[in-house]
Coordinates of C-alpha atoms and ligand atoms in Angstrom, one line a residue:
M1 CA 116.7 108.9 65.4
T2 CA 119.0 105.4 63.8
S3 CA 118.4 102.5 65.3
E4 CA 122.0 101.6 65.2
P5 CA 124.2 100.5 68.1
A6 CA 126.8 103.0 69.4
R7 CA 130.0 102.0 68.6
G8 CA 131.5 98.6 70.6
P9 CA 132.6 98.6 73.8
V10 CA 136.0 99.9 74.3
D11 CA 138.1 97.4 76.9
A12 CA 138.6 99.8 79.8
T13 CA 141.2 97.5 81.1
T14 CA 143.1 98.5 77.8
T15 CA 142.9 102.3 78.5
N16 CA 145.4 104.4 79.8
A17 CA 143.7 105.4 82.8
W18 CA 143.2 101.7 83.7
G19 CA 147.1 101.3 84.2
S20 CA 146.7 104.6 86.2
L21 CA 144.5 103.9 88.7
T22 CA 146.1 100.4 89.1
E23 CA 148.9 102.7 89.9
L24 CA 147.5 104.5 92.6
S25 CA 145.6 101.7 93.8
K26 CA 148.9 99.6 94.1
N27 CA 150.9 102.6 96.3
L28 CA 147.5 103.8 98.0
R29 CA 147.4 104.0 101.8
P30 CA 144.5 105.1 102.7
D31 CA 144.7 107.7 105.2
L32 CA 141.3 109.6 105.7
R33 CA 142.2 111.2 109.5
G34 CA 145.7 112.5 107.3
W35 CA 143.9 113.6 104.1
F36 CA 141.2 115.4 106.3
A37 CA 143.9 117.0 108.7
A38 CA 145.8 118.4 105.3
D39 CA 142.9 119.4 103.5
P40 CA 140.4 121.2 105.8
A41 CA 138.1 121.8 102.4
R42 CA 137.9 118.0 101.4
A43 CA 134.4 117.7 102.6
E44 CA 134.0 120.9 101.0
R45 CA 135.6 120.2 97.7
L46 CA 134.0 116.7 97.5
S47 CA 130.2 117.3 98.0
H48 CA 128.2 118.1 95.5
Q49 CA 124.3 118.8 95.3
A50 CA 122.1 116.8 92.5
A51 CA 118.5 118.5 92.4
D52 CA 117.6 118.4 96.2
L53 CA 120.4 115.5 97.4
H54 CA 123.4 116.9 98.8
V55 CA 126.2 114.2 98.5
D56 CA 129.0 113.7 99.9
L57 CA 131.9 112.1 98.7
S58 CA 134.6 113.0 100.7
K59 CA 134.7 110.1 102.7
N60 CA 135.9 107.3 100.4
L61 CA 139.4 106.2 99.7
V62 CA 140.1 108.7 97.0
T63 CA 142.5 111.4 96.2
D64 CA 142.5 113.6 93.9
D65 CA 144.4 111.5 91.5
V66 CA 142.2 109.1 91.6
L67 CA 139.5 111.1 90.7
A68 CA 141.3 112.7 87.8
S69 CA 141.8 109.1 86.5
L70 CA 138.3 107.6 86.8
L71 CA 137.0 110.7 84.9
A72 CA 140.0 110.4 82.5
L73 CA 138.5 106.9 82.5
A74 CA 135.0 108.0 81.6
D75 CA 136.4 109.8 78.8
E76 CA 138.5 107.1 77.2
V77 CA 135.4 104.8 77.5
R78 CA 132.9 107.3 75.8
L79 CA 130.6 107.4 78.5
T80 CA 128.9 111.1 77.5
E81 CA 128.6 109.2 74.2
R82 CA 126.7 106.1 75.4
R83 CA 124.5 108.3 77.9
D84 CA 123.7 110.3 74.9
A85 CA 122.6 107.6 72.8
M86 CA 120.5 106.3 75.5
F87 CA 118.5 109.5 75.8
A88 CA 118.5 109.8 72.2
G89 CA 116.6 106.5 72.0
E90 CA 119.2 104.4 70.1
H91 CA 119.0 100.7 70.5
I92 CA 121.8 100.4 73.6
N93 CA 120.0 97.3 74.7
V94 CA 121.8 95.6 71.5
T95 CA 120.8 92.0 73.0
E96 CA 117.3 92.5 72.9
D97 CA 117.7 95.4 70.3
R98 CA 116.0 97.7 71.8
A99 CA 115.8 100.8 72.6
V100 CA 116.2 102.3 76.2
L101 CA 114.1 104.9 77.3
H102 CA 112.7 105.3 80.6
T103 CA 114.0 108.9 80.8
A104 CA 111.5 109.4 78.0
L105 CA 108.6 108.1 80.8
R106 CA 109.5 111.3 83.0
R107 CA 110.0 114.3 80.7
P108 CA 107.4 117.4 80.8
S109 CA 105.0 116.2 78.1
D110 CA 105.9 119.1 75.8
E111 CA 108.6 118.6 74.6
P112 CA 108.5 116.0 71.8
L113 CA 110.7 112.9 71.0
T114 CA 110.5 110.7 68.2
V115 CA 112.2 107.4 68.4
D116 CA 112.0 104.6 65.6
G117 CA 109.3 107.1 63.8
Q118 CA 107.3 106.9 66.7
D119 CA 106.1 110.4 68.7
I120 CA 106.8 108.5 72.3
A121 CA 106.7 111.6 74.0
A122 CA 102.8 111.8 72.8
D123 CA 101.7 107.8 73.4
V124 CA 103.5 108.3 76.9
A125 CA 101.5 111.5 77.5
D126 CA 98.3 109.6 76.5
E127 CA 99.4 106.3 78.8
L128 CA 99.9 108.5 81.8
A129 CA 96.5 110.9 80.9
K130 CA 94.5 107.1 81.2
V131 CA 96.3 106.4 84.6
Y132 CA 95.5 109.6 86.3
A133 CA 91.9 109.7 85.1
F134 CA 91.7 105.7 86.5
A135 CA 93.4 107.1 89.5
E136 CA 91.0 110.0 90.1
K137 CA 88.2 107.4 89.6
V138 CA 89.2 105.0 92.0
R139 CA 90.0 107.6 94.6
S140 CA 86.8 109.4 93.6
G141 CA 84.7 106.1 94.3
E142 CA 83.5 106.6 90.9
W143 CA 85.2 103.5 89.6
T144 CA 82.3 100.1 92.4
G145 CA 82.9 96.9 92.3
V146 CA 79.5 94.4 91.9
T147 CA 77.7 95.5 94.8
G148 CA 78.6 99.4 94.0
E149 CA 80.9 99.5 96.9
P150 CA 83.8 101.4 96.4
V151 CA 87.5 100.3 96.6
R152 CA 89.2 100.4 99.6
T153 CA 92.0 97.7 99.0
I154 CA 94.3 97.6 95.8
V155 CA 96.3 94.0 95.3
N156 CA 99.3 94.9 92.7
I157 CA 100.2 91.8 91.5
G158 CA 103.3 91.3 89.7
I159 CA 106.7 90.3 90.5
G160 CA 110.4 91.7 89.9
G161 CA 110.3 95.2 88.5
S162 CA 106.4 95.1 88.1
D163 CA 106.8 94.7 92.2
L164 CA 110.0 96.0 93.6
G165 CA 109.6 99.1 92.4
P166 CA 105.6 100.2 93.6
V167 CA 106.2 98.5 96.7
M168 CA 108.9 100.3 97.5
A169 CA 107.5 103.7 96.5
Y170 CA 104.3 102.7 98.1
E171 CA 106.1 101.9 101.5
A172 CA 108.3 105.3 100.8
L173 CA 105.3 107.3 100.2
E174 CA 102.9 106.0 102.8
P175 CA 101.9 109.3 104.4
Y176 CA 100.8 110.6 100.9
V177 CA 98.9 107.3 100.5
Q178 CA 94.6 108.5 100.7
D179 CA 92.8 107.9 103.5
G180 CA 91.2 104.9 103.9
L181 CA 92.8 103.4 100.5
Q182 CA 95.3 100.8 100.7
V183 CA 97.9 99.1 98.5
R184 CA 99.1 95.1 99.2
F185 CA 101.4 93.3 96.9
V186 CA 101.3 89.9 95.9
S187 CA 104.5 88.4 94.0
N188 CA 105.3 85.3 95.9
I189 CA 104.4 81.8 93.5
D190 CA 104.3 80.5 97.1
P191 CA 100.5 80.0 97.9
T192 CA 101.2 81.7 101.0
D193 CA 101.2 85.1 99.4
V194 CA 98.2 85.1 97.7
A195 CA 96.5 83.3 100.4
Q196 CA 97.5 85.5 103.6
K197 CA 97.6 89.2 101.1
T198 CA 93.6 87.9 100.9
A199 CA 92.7 86.1 104.2
D200 CA 91.0 89.5 105.8
L201 CA 89.7 91.5 102.7
D202 CA 86.1 92.3 101.3
P203 CA 86.5 91.1 98.1
T204 CA 83.4 93.7 97.0
T205 CA 86.1 96.5 98.0
T206 CA 89.2 95.0 96.7
L207 CA 90.5 95.4 93.3
F208 CA 93.5 93.6 91.4
I209 CA 95.9 95.3 89.2
V210 CA 98.1 92.6 87.5
A211 CA 101.1 94.2 86.4
S212 CA 103.4 91.8 84.2
K213 CA 105.1 93.8 81.7
T214 CA 105.2 90.3 79.2
F215 CA 102.3 88.9 80.5
G216 CA 103.9 86.2 80.6
T217 CA 105.4 85.4 84.2
L218 CA 104.4 82.3 85.5
E219 CA 104.3 83.8 89.4
T220 CA 101.8 86.8 88.3
L221 CA 99.7 84.9 86.3
T222 CA 99.6 81.8 88.7
N223 CA 98.9 84.8 91.1
A224 CA 96.1 86.4 88.9
R225 CA 94.3 82.9 88.9
L226 CA 94.6 82.3 92.6
A227 CA 92.9 85.8 92.8
R228 CA 90.5 85.7 90.4
D229 CA 89.4 82.1 91.6
W230 CA 89.1 83.8 95.7
L231 CA 87.1 86.6 94.0
W232 CA 84.7 84.7 92.5
R233 CA 84.2 82.5 95.5
S234 CA 84.0 85.2 98.1
L235 CA 81.7 87.1 95.9
V236 CA 79.4 84.1 95.6
A237 CA 80.2 83.5 99.4
A238 CA 78.5 86.8 100.1
G239 CA 75.7 87.1 98.1
A240 CA 77.3 89.5 95.4
I241 CA 77.0 87.4 92.1
E242 CA 75.9 84.9 91.1
D243 CA 77.7 81.6 90.4
S244 CA 77.5 81.9 86.6
E245 CA 79.3 83.4 83.6
D246 CA 77.7 86.1 83.7
G247 CA 78.5 86.8 87.2
R248 CA 82.5 85.7 86.9
S249 CA 82.4 88.0 84.0
D250 CA 81.2 91.0 85.8
A251 CA 83.4 90.4 88.9
V252 CA 86.5 90.7 86.5
A253 CA 85.6 93.7 85.1
K254 CA 85.0 95.3 88.1
H255 CA 87.6 94.1 90.0
F256 CA 90.6 93.1 87.8
V257 CA 92.4 96.0 85.5
A258 CA 95.4 95.2 84.2
V259 CA 99.5 96.7 83.3
S260 CA 101.7 95.3 80.7
T261 CA 103.4 95.9 76.9
A262 CA 101.2 92.5 75.8
L263 CA 97.4 93.6 75.8
D264 CA 96.6 90.6 73.5
K265 CA 97.5 88.7 76.5
V266 CA 95.9 90.7 79.1
E267 CA 92.6 90.1 77.3
A268 CA 92.8 86.5 76.9
F269 CA 92.8 86.3 80.5
G270 CA 89.6 88.0 80.3
I271 CA 90.4 91.5 81.2
D272 CA 88.9 94.1 79.4
P273 CA 91.6 95.7 77.6
E274 CA 89.9 98.8 78.1
N275 CA 90.6 98.3 81.3
A276 CA 93.9 98.1 80.6
F277 CA 97.2 100.2 80.6
G278 CA 100.4 99.9 78.6
F279 CA 103.8 100.7 78.1
W280 CA 106.9 99.9 75.9
D281 CA 109.3 97.5 75.0
W282 CA 111.5 100.4 75.3
V283 CA 111.0 100.5 79.2
G284 CA 112.7 97.4 81.2
G285 CA 111.1 96.0 84.1
R286 CA 113.5 96.9 86.8
Y287 CA 113.0 100.8 85.4
S288 CA 109.6 100.8 85.2
V289 CA 108.1 102.1 88.3
D290 CA 107.4 105.2 86.9
S291 CA 105.3 103.8 83.8
A292 CA 101.9 102.2 83.7
I293 CA 103.4 99.5 86.1
G294 CA 102.9 102.3 88.7
T295 CA 99.5 102.2 88.8
S296 CA 98.6 100.7 92.4
L297 CA 100.9 103.5 93.6
A298 CA 99.8 106.4 91.6
V299 CA 96.2 105.4 92.8
A300 CA 97.5 105.4 96.3
I301 CA 99.1 109.1 96.4
G302 CA 96.9 110.4 93.4
P303 CA 98.5 111.8 90.3
D304 CA 100.1 115.2 91.8
A305 CA 102.0 113.5 93.9
F306 CA 103.0 111.0 91.3
A307 CA 103.9 113.7 88.5
E308 CA 105.7 115.4 91.2
L309 CA 107.2 111.9 91.9
L310 CA 107.8 111.9 88.0
A311 CA 109.7 116.1 88.0
G312 CA 111.6 114.0 90.6
F313 CA 112.9 111.8 88.3
H314 CA 113.5 114.0 85.5
A315 CA 115.1 116.4 87.9
M316 CA 117.7 113.6 88.3
D317 CA 118.2 112.8 85.0
E318 CA 118.5 116.4 83.6
H319 CA 121.9 116.6 86.2
F320 CA 123.1 113.5 84.9
R321 CA 122.7 114.6 81.2
T322 CA 124.0 118.3 81.9
A323 CA 126.3 118.3 84.7
P324 CA 130.1 118.1 84.1
L325 CA 131.1 115.5 85.0
E326 CA 133.5 116.1 87.2
K327 CA 130.1 117.4 89.8
N328 CA 128.2 115.0 88.5
V329 CA 126.8 113.0 91.1
P330 CA 125.7 109.7 89.5
V331 CA 129.0 109.6 87.3
L332 CA 130.9 109.9 90.5
M333 CA 129.2 107.9 92.4
G334 CA 129.6 104.8 89.5
L335 CA 133.2 106.2 88.8
L336 CA 134.3 105.4 92.3
N337 CA 132.1 101.7 92.3
V338 CA 134.3 100.9 89.6
W339 CA 137.1 102.1 91.8
Y340 CA 136.6 99.7 94.9
V341 CA 135.0 96.7 92.5
N342 CA 138.0 96.7 89.8
F343 CA 141.1 98.3 92.3
R344 CA 140.5 97.7 95.7
D345 CA 138.6 94.0 95.6
A346 CA 135.1 95.5 97.2
H347 CA 132.3 92.3 96.3
T348 CA 129.8 94.1 98.2
H349 CA 128.1 97.9 98.4
A350 CA 126.1 98.5 101.0
V351 CA 122.9 100.9 100.7
L352 CA 121.5 102.0 104.3
P353 CA 118.5 104.3 104.5
Y354 CA 118.7 106.1 107.5
A355 CA 114.7 106.5 106.6
Q356 CA 111.9 103.2 107.9
Q357 CA 110.2 104.5 104.9
L358 CA 112.8 103.2 102.5
H359 CA 112.8 100.0 104.1
R360 CA 112.2 97.9 100.8
F361 CA 114.4 100.3 99.2
P362 CA 117.8 97.9 99.1
A363 CA 115.4 94.6 97.9
Y364 CA 114.6 97.0 95.0
L365 CA 118.0 98.1 94.5
Q366 CA 119.1 94.7 94.3
Q367 CA 117.1 93.9 91.1
L368 CA 118.6 97.0 89.7
T369 CA 121.9 97.1 90.3
M370 CA 122.4 93.1 90.0
E371 CA 119.8 92.1 86.7
S372 CA 121.8 95.2 85.7
N373 CA 125.2 94.4 85.5
G374 CA 125.3 91.3 86.9
K375 CA 127.3 90.4 83.3
S376 CA 130.2 88.2 81.8
V377 CA 130.0 89.3 78.1
R378 CA 130.3 92.7 77.3
W379 CA 127.1 94.1 74.4
D380 CA 129.4 92.9 71.3
G381 CA 128.7 89.2 72.8
T382 CA 133.2 89.0 73.8
P383 CA 133.8 88.3 77.7
V384 CA 134.0 90.7 79.9
T385 CA 137.7 91.5 80.4
S386 CA 137.0 92.5 84.4
D387 CA 134.8 92.1 87.3
T388 CA 131.4 93.2 87.0
G389 CA 128.7 93.4 89.4
E390 CA 128.9 93.9 93.2
V391 CA 126.8 92.6 95.5
F392 CA 123.6 95.7 96.7
W393 CA 122.3 94.4 99.6
G394 CA 121.4 96.7 103.2
E395 CA 118.5 97.3 105.5
P396 CA 117.7 100.9 107.4
G397 CA 119.8 102.2 110.4
T398 CA 119.2 101.9 112.9
N399 CA 118.5 98.2 112.7
G400 CA 121.6 97.3 110.5
Q401 CA 124.1 98.6 113.3
H402 CA 122.5 96.2 115.7
A403 CA 123.3 93.3 112.9
F404 CA 125.5 93.6 110.5
Y405 CA 127.9 96.6 111.3
Q406 CA 130.5 94.8 113.3
L407 CA 131.5 93.7 109.7
I408 CA 131.7 96.6 108.2
H409 CA 133.4 98.3 111.2
Q410 CA 136.0 95.1 112.0
G411 CA 135.6 92.6 109.1
T412 CA 138.1 91.8 106.6
R413 CA 136.7 93.1 103.3
T414 CA 136.5 96.8 102.4
I415 CA 132.3 97.4 101.9
P416 CA 131.7 100.8 100.8
A417 CA 128.3 101.7 102.2
D418 CA 125.7 104.4 100.8
F419 CA 124.2 106.3 103.6
I420 CA 121.2 107.7 102.7
A421 CA 119.0 110.2 105.4
V422 CA 116.5 112.8 105.6
A423 CA 116.2 116.2 107.3
N424 CA 113.0 116.3 108.4
P425 CA 110.9 113.1 109.1
A426 CA 107.2 112.4 108.3
Y427 CA 106.3 111.6 111.9
P428 CA 108.0 113.9 113.9
L429 CA 108.3 112.6 117.0
H430 CA 109.6 113.7 120.5
D431 CA 110.6 111.5 123.7
A432 CA 109.9 114.4 126.2
D433 CA 112.3 117.2 124.8
A434 CA 114.2 115.1 123.1
D435 CA 113.5 115.6 118.9
V436 CA 113.9 111.4 118.1
H437 CA 114.6 111.9 114.6
G438 CA 117.7 114.0 115.7
L439 CA 118.8 111.1 118.0
F440 CA 118.2 109.0 114.8
L441 CA 120.4 110.9 112.8
A442 CA 123.1 111.4 115.3
N443 CA 123.6 107.4 114.7
F444 CA 123.7 108.2 110.7
F445 CA 126.8 110.9 111.6
A446 CA 128.5 108.6 114.3
Q447 CA 128.8 105.6 112.1
T448 CA 130.1 107.5 108.8
K449 CA 132.2 108.8 111.3
A450 CA 133.5 105.8 113.3
L451 CA 133.7 104.2 110.0
A452 CA 135.9 106.9 108.7
F453 CA 138.2 107.8 110.9
G454 CA 137.8 104.4 113.7
K455 CA 140.1 104.8 117.0
T456 CA 143.3 103.7 117.8
A457 CA 145.1 101.6 119.5
D458 CA 146.2 104.6 121.7
E459 CA 143.5 106.2 122.0
V460 CA 141.7 102.5 123.5
R461 CA 144.5 102.6 125.6
A462 CA 143.6 106.0 126.9
E463 CA 140.2 105.0 127.6
G464 CA 142.0 102.4 130.2
V465 CA 141.3 99.3 128.4
A466 CA 143.5 96.3 129.4
E467 CA 146.3 95.4 127.3
D468 CA 144.8 92.0 126.1
L469 CA 141.5 93.4 125.1
V470 CA 143.2 96.5 123.1
S471 CA 143.0 95.2 119.7
A472 CA 139.6 93.6 119.7
K473 CA 138.8 97.4 120.2
V474 CA 140.5 99.1 117.8
F475 CA 138.6 100.3 114.6
S476 CA 140.8 100.3 111.7
G477 CA 139.2 103.2 110.1
N478 CA 139.4 104.2 106.3
R479 CA 135.8 102.4 105.9
P480 CA 134.6 103.7 102.8
T481 CA 130.8 105.9 102.8
T482 CA 128.8 108.1 101.1
S483 CA 126.1 110.4 102.6
I484 CA 123.0 111.5 101.1
L485 CA 121.0 113.6 102.5
A486 CA 117.4 114.8 101.3
P487 CA 115.1 117.9 102.9
A488 CA 112.4 115.3 103.2
L489 CA 111.2 112.4 101.6
T490 CA 109.0 114.1 99.2
P491 CA 107.9 112.0 95.7
A492 CA 110.2 114.4 94.4
V493 CA 113.6 113.5 96.2
L494 CA 112.1 109.7 96.5
G495 CA 111.9 110.0 92.3
Q496 CA 115.5 111.8 92.5
L497 CA 116.6 109.2 93.9
V498 CA 115.7 106.6 92.9
A499 CA 116.8 108.1 89.0
L500 CA 120.5 108.5 91.1
Y501 CA 120.6 104.8 91.2
E502 CA 119.4 104.3 87.6
H503 CA 121.9 106.3 86.5
I504 CA 125.2 104.8 88.8
T505 CA 124.3 101.2 87.1
F506 CA 124.1 102.8 84.0
V507 CA 127.4 104.2 84.7
Q508 CA 129.3 101.0 85.5
G509 CA 127.7 99.3 82.8
V510 CA 129.4 101.7 80.7
I511 CA 132.7 101.3 82.3
W512 CA 132.3 97.2 82.3
G513 CA 131.4 97.6 78.3
I514 CA 127.9 95.3 79.4
D515 CA 124.1 95.4 77.8
S516 CA 122.2 96.9 81.5
F517 CA 119.3 96.4 80.3
D518 CA 118.9 92.7 79.2
Q519 CA 118.3 89.8 81.8
W520 CA 119.1 87.0 80.0
G521 CA 120.7 85.0 83.3
V522 CA 116.8 84.9 84.4
E523 CA 115.6 82.4 81.8
L524 CA 117.4 79.3 82.4
G525 CA 115.8 78.8 85.9
K526 CA 112.2 79.8 84.4
K527 CA 112.8 77.1 81.8
L528 CA 113.8 74.5 84.2
A529 CA 111.0 75.1 87.0
L530 CA 108.4 74.8 83.7
E531 CA 110.5 71.5 82.7
I532 CA 110.8 70.3 86.2
A533 CA 107.0 70.5 87.2
P534 CA 105.3 67.0 85.8
A535 CA 108.3 65.7 87.7
V536 CA 107.4 67.1 91.4
A537 CA 103.9 66.6 90.2
G538 CA 104.4 62.7 89.6
D539 CA 105.4 62.0 86.2
E540 CA 108.0 58.9 86.4
A541 CA 109.8 59.6 82.9
A542 CA 110.1 63.4 83.6
L543 CA 111.8 62.7 87.0
A544 CA 114.4 59.8 85.4
A545 CA 115.3 62.3 82.9
Q546 CA 117.0 64.6 86.1
D547 CA 120.0 64.6 86.7
P548 CA 120.4 62.5 90.2
S549 CA 120.9 65.2 92.7
T550 CA 117.7 66.7 91.4
A551 CA 116.1 63.6 91.2
A552 CA 116.4 62.5 94.7
L553 CA 115.9 65.9 96.0
I554 CA 112.4 65.5 93.7
T555 CA 111.5 62.3 95.5
K556 CA 112.5 63.1 99.2
Y557 CA 110.0 66.0 98.6
R558 CA 107.2 63.8 97.4
E559 CA 107.7 61.0 100.3
L560 CA 107.7 64.3 103.1
R561 CA 104.6 66.0 100.8
A562 CA 101.3 65.2 103.0
Ligands
F6P1 O1 113.1 87.6 86.4 C1 113.4 88.6 85.2 C2 112.2 89.5 84.7 O2 111.8 89.5 83.6 C3 112.4 90.6 85.2 O3 113.3 91.8 84.5 C4 111.1 91.8 85.1 O4 111.2 92.7 86.3 C5 110.0 90.4 86.1 O5 110.9 89.0 85.4 C6 108.5 90.7 85.9 O6 108.0 90.4 84.5 P1 107.3 90.7 84.0 O7 106.5 92.1 84.3 O8 107.2 90.6 82.1 O9 106.0 89.7 84.6

């Protein structure tokens, strides 16, 4: 396998397809009503199946010509070459000189994959076996704390990709969590987070998982130390350990495990490397929920369900890798996003899960999409040639309907929105005779219909509305949505959904010519926080070194701080 990156980026704006799309956009008069009337097969033609996901793209603002040009654009920028380079383990993360192989985490273990001379399929299988063995030990009660009590609460300490994936998946798969076990997630360095999450915990039945790819993240290491202090303090107070070096190291050995690529740093923290689970630098933090970073989840839902989750990821990987581009859902959805950002002036993209269990999915996607594609230079270091990275946001329906949907229906900007629902709920409750899930999904269908087809002035008038109120009650329609329907929120479906968005993000990155796998933009703030901390703590020289606004704010903070 070569470690050379594939050829440099193609400037998408110089392609023939970009020219065609510019022209098509200039002349496009979106008319979903007319388009559906003229082409009754539109919904069927523009709906696709990707593993268990039924994806209806027909309410997007595209004609066949637009779609053909988008696919031509993918061709001209050599999307499939880059995709294949990723799957093959080439160093497509150019600025960090790394392979990008989250897809290797979910391949069947009997399919070998050698990258940079290393049999990584075997490495992945070994580490996964270690995570599963640990999960079984905790779930069965074989793993005990200092007093011999089994674990009841796992606290995952991590941030960014070491938090958002596990917490999103834990919430999504809550019905699969073993009775008597719960996971909490501490991420923020705001001391409130660790204080609140430990306040009512019994230290004898609590296990901390410190999850950090680098094991150098200030927030995570600070929270890990706070948690360790809490553990020692409360175990001593409960008479469970001696207040001694031995007592404390026994407590860490039985109540702390770690997940990291930096096992030396784990040991320096005091955690036995035997109780640490590794992964590799070719797994980006935001792509790591399916690595050992998902250990808290694997314990909660068990190895079988975790394996099902991985199989779901893999099913979507295979779809992305092998489906013809015109039926390839991640490719089509990525291209549609490019269409909206670069040709229809969309600045944001809403993701609206009609599934309460997916309530952290938009937050998870924010890191995945915006840390990946919020870039101004291309992978060869030259400036980007078009806008990149739109803002992703969202909340579960129907809560969003009663909050921000007004803007999506009647605001001045185009906001493409993905609606996600499952046919079979985890909790099939009835309100008298009414199936509440049916009522819930009626909202899903109603919203996508209203956004697409709107309500004309004549239709408003026909309802007897006074003329001076008509314009306020008109819905323009032609507001683009994609509908994603799955049978149920199983581990496999969740894996498919996450992989779908990973690959959508990849497709957009390739069109824009950017390295979607580095994140240099978060480094400056981290460095400055360390430099500013002494000024906040009272160091006058450090304060004097700050710019006037920052110095004044720190001074104000110091005055206000009791
Ligand atoms: O905020 C940047 C970042 O590097 C993310 O990419 C990453 O997911 C997060 O910090 C946490 O990093 P780590 O897992 O190394 O603690």
